Coordinates of C-alpha atoms in Angstrom, one line a residue:
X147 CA 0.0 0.0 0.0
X148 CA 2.9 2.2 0.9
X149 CA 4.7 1.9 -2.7
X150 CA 1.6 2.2 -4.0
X151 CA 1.3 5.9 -2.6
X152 CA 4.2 6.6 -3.1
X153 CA 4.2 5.8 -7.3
X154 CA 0.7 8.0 -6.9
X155 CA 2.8 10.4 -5.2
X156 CA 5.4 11.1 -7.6
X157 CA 3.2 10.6 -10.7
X158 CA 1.3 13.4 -9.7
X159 CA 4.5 15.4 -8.8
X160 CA 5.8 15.0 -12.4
X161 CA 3.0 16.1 -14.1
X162 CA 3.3 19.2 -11.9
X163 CA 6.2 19.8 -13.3
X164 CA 5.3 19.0 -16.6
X165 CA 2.8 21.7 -16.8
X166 CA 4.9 24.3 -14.9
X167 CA 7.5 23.4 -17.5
X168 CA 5.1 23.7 -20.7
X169 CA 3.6 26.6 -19.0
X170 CA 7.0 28.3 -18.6
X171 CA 7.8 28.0 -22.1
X172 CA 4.4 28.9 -23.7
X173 CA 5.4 32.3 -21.8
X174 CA 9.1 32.3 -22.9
X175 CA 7.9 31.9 -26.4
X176 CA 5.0 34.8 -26.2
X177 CA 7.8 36.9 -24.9
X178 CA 10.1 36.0 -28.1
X179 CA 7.2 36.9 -30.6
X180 CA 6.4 40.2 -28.8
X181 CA 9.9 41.0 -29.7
X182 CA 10.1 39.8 -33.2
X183 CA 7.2 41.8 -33.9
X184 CA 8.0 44.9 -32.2
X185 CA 11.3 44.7 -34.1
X186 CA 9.5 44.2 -37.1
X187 CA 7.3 47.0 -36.5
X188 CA 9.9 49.2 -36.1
X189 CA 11.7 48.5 -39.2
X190 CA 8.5 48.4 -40.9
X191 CA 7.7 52.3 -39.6
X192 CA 10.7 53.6 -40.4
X193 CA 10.5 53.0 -44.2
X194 CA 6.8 53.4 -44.6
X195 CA 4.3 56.4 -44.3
X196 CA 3.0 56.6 -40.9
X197 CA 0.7 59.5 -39.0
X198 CA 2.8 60.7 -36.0
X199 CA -0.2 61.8 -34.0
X200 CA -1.5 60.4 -30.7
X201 CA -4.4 62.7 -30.2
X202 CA -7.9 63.0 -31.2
X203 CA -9.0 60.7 -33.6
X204 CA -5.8 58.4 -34.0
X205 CA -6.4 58.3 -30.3
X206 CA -9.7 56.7 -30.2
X207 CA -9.0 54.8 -33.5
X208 CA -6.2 52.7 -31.6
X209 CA -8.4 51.5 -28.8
X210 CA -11.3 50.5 -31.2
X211 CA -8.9 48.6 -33.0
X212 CA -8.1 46.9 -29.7
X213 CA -11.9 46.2 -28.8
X214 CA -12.4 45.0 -32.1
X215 CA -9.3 42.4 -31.7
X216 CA -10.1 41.6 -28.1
X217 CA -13.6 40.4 -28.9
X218 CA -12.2 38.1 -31.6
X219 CA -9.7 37.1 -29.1
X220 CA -12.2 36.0 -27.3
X221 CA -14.4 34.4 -29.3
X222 CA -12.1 32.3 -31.3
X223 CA -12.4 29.5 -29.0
X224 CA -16.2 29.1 -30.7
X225 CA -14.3 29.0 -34.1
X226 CA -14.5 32.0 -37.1
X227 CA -17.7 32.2 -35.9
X228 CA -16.9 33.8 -32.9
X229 CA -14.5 35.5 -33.8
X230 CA -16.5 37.7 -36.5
X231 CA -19.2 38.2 -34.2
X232 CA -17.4 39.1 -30.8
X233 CA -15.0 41.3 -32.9
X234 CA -18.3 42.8 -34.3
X235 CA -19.9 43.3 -30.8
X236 CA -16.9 44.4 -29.2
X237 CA -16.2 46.7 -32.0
X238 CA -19.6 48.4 -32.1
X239 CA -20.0 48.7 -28.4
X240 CA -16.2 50.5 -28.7
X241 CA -17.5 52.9 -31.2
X242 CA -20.4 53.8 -29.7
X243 CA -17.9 55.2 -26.9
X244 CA -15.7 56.7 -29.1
X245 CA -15.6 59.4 -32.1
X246 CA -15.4 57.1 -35.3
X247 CA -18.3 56.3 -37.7
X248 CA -18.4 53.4 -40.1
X249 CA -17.0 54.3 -44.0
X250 CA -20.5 55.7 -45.9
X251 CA -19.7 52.3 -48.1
X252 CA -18.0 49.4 -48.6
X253 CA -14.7 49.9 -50.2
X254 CA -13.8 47.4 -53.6
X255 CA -11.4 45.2 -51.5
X256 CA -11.1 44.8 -47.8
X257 CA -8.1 44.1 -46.4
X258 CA -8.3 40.8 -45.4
X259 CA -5.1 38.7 -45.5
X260 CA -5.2 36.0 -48.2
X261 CA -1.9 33.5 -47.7
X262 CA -2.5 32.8 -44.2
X263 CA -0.5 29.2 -43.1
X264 CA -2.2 28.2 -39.7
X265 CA -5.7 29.4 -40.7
X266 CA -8.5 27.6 -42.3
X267 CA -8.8 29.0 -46.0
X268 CA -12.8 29.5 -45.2
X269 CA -11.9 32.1 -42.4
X270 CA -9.7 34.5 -44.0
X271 CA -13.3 36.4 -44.9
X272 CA -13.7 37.2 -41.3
X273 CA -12.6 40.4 -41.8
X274 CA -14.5 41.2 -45.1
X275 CA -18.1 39.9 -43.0
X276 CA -16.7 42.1 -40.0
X277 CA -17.0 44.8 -41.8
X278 CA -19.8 44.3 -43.9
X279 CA -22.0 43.7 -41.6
X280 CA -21.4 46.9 -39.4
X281 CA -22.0 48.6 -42.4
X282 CA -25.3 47.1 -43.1
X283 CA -26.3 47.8 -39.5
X284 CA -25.6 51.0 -40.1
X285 CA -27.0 51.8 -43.7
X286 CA -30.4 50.5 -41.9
X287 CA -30.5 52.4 -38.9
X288 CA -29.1 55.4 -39.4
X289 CA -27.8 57.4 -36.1
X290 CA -26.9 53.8 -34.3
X291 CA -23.9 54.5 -32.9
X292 CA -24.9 57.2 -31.1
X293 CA -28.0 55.7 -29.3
X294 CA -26.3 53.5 -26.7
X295 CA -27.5 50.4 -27.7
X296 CA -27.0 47.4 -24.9
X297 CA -24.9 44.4 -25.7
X298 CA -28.0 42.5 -26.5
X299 CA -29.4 44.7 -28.6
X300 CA -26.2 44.9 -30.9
X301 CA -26.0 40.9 -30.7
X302 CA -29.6 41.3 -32.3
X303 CA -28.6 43.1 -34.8
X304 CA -25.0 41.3 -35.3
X305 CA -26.0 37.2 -35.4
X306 CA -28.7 37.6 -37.7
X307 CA -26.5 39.3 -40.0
X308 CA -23.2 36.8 -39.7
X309 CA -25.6 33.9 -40.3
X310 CA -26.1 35.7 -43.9
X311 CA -22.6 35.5 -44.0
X312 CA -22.4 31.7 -43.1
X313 CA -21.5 32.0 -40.1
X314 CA -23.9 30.6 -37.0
X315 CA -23.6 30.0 -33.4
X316 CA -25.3 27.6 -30.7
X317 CA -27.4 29.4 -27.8
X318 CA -24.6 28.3 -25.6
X319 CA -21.8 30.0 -27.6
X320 CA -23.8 33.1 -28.0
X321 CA -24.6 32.9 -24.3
X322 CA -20.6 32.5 -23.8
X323 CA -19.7 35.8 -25.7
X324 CA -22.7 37.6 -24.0
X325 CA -20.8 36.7 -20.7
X326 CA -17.5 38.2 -22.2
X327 CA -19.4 41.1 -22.7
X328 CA -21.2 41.9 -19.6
X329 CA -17.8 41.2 -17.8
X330 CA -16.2 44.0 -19.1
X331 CA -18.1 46.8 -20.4
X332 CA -16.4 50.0 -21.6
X333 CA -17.2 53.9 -21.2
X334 CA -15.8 56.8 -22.8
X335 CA -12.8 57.3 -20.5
X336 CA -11.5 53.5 -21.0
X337 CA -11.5 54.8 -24.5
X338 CA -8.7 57.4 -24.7
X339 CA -6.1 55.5 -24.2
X340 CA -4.8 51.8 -25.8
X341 CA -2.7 50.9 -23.3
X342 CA -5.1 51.6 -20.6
X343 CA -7.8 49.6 -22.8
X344 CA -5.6 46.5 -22.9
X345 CA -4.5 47.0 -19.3
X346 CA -8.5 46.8 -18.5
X347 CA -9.0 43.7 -20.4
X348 CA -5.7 42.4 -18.9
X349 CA -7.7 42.4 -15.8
X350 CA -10.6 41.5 -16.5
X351 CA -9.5 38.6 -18.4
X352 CA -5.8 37.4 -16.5
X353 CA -5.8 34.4 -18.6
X354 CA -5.2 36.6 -22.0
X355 CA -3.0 38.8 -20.9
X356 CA -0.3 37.3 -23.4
X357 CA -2.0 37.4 -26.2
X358 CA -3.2 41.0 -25.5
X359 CA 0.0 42.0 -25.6
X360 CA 0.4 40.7 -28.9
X361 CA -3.0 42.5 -29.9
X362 CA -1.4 45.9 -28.4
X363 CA 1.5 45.5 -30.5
X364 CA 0.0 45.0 -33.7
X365 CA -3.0 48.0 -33.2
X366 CA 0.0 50.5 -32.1
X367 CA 1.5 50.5 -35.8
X368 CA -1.6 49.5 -37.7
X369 CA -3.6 52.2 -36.1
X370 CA -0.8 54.4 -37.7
X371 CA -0.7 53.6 -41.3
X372 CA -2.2 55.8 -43.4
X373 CA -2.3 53.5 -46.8
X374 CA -3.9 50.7 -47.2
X375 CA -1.7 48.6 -49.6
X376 CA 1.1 49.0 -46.5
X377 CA -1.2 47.9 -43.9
X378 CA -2.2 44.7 -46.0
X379 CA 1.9 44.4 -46.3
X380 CA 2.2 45.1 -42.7
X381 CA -0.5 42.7 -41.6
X382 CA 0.8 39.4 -43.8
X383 CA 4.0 40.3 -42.4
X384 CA 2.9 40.4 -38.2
X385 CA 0.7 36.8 -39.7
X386 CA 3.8 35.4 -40.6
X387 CA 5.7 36.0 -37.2
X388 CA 2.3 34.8 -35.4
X389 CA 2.4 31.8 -37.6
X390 CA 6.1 30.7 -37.1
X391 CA 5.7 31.3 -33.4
X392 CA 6.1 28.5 -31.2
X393 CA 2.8 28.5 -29.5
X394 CA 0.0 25.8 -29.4
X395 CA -2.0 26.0 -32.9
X396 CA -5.1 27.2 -31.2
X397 CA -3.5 30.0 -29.6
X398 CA -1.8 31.1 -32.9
X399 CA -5.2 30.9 -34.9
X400 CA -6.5 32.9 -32.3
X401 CA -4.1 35.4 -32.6
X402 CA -4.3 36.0 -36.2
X403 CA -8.0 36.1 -36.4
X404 CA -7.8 39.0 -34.1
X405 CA -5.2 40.9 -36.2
X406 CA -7.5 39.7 -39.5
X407 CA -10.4 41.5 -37.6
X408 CA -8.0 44.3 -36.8
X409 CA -7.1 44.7 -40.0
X410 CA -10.5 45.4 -42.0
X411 CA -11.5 47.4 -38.5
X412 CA -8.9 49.8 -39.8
X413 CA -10.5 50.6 -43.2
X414 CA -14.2 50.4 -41.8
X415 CA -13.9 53.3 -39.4
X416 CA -13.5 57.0 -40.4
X417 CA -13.8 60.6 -38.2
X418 CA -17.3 62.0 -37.9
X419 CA -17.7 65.3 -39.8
X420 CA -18.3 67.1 -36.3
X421 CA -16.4 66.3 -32.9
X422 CA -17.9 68.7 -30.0
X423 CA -17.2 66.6 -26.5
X424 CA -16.7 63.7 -25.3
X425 CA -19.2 61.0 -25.5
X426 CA -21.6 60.1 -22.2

């Protein structure tokens, strides 16, 4: 009975340290692609166009970019389905806080990243529905993002549209993303800065904070380019790094889902005409 224990005993103490050891590395290895793509960002900045403000509406543009990536963040574990539609709540619920309106139409191409190696080939339109679908939601209600619409009233208006676009989720799921949502809702203030955004999320949801930071890094230069050809360049590039990163496969389609929905959030939202204070 004794040496029974005791092989119970250190069974149990080695997988311990297996986890601790996997564990430890996953984090070494998030730490090596934050690097790689903050060097890459850096090199990609210095030889391309970029707007060198951090007020007004680059300001608020960055931290819709990060509620758009956050929500598909956190809805990737429900597949692309969840990803296109917590980006899409996330997102709208960010610019109803903020001053950005969506584009009066669709533009000819989105920018939605086509070669992508640890993605499905049926989800690289993620960021094409993302868009249109805000758009629709906002051809038909003119005025929306300025009414304060509740989380479930935007999931109203979001899942019926991403089921046009072929993508569906069970009550459960949809239950699941609602919960994301009422966990950390978002005001005007958390809005005017990025880093405190992400810093928010960080604490709302502990068990992201990695992958957050790899969100932050990619919305602080995208939020920044001013042409769209170099942001679809910029974009395959940070996919690439994401996609050679030694993380688990989940985690790394996770991750470039969000900078996919990132992406396309970049070209849908524009500066209202008229800016007069800050939003309640």
């Amino acid at each position: 009975m004794l040496l029974l224990c005791s092989f119970y005993c250190v069974s149990c103490s080695d997988d311990v340290k297996t986890d601790v050891k996997e564990k430890t590395e996953v984090e070494v290895n998030y730490v090596k692609l934050n690097e790689a793509l903050n060097l890459y960002s850096q090199d990609f900045a210095a030889t391309h166009a970029t707007s060198t403000s951090t007020r007004g509406f680059w300001k608020w543009f960055r931290t819709v970019l990060a509620c758009d990536a956050t929500g598909a963040l956190l809805g990737s574990s429900l597949g692309g389905g969840g990803a296109l539609i917590g980006g899409a709540i996330f997102s709208a619920l960010g610019a109803s806080c903020a001053y950005v309106v969506p584009r009066p139409e669709l533009p000819n191409e989105v920018a939605f990243v086509r070669d992508i190696p640890c993605l499905m080939e049926q989800e690289d339109s993620i960021g094409f529905s993302h868009n249109a679908i805000l758009l629709e939601i906002a051809e038909e209600n003119e005025g929306i993002f300025d009414q304060n619409l509740t989380a479930e009233e935007w999931t109203n208006l979001i899942v019926p549209k991403a089921e046009k676009y072929g993508y569906s989720l069970s009550a459960s799921d949809e239950d699941a993303i609602m919960n994301n949502v009422k966990t950390m809702p978002l005001t005007s203030e958390l809005m005017q800065s990025d880093e405190q955004l992400i810093s928010y999320y960080k604490a709302k949801a502990p068990e992201y904070a990695q992958q957050l930071d790899v969100i932050h890094s990619y919305v602080s230069t995208a939020s920044l380019i001013t042409n769209e050809d170099d942001l679809k360049e910029y974009t395959q590039g940070c996919v690439q790094i994401i996609s050679d990163a030694q993380l688990p496969l989940t985690e790394r389609k996770a991750l470039v889902s969000s900078v996919v929905v990132a992406e396309s959030s970049a070209i849908l939202w524009i500066e209202p005409e008229e800016v007069v204070s800050l939003k309640p």
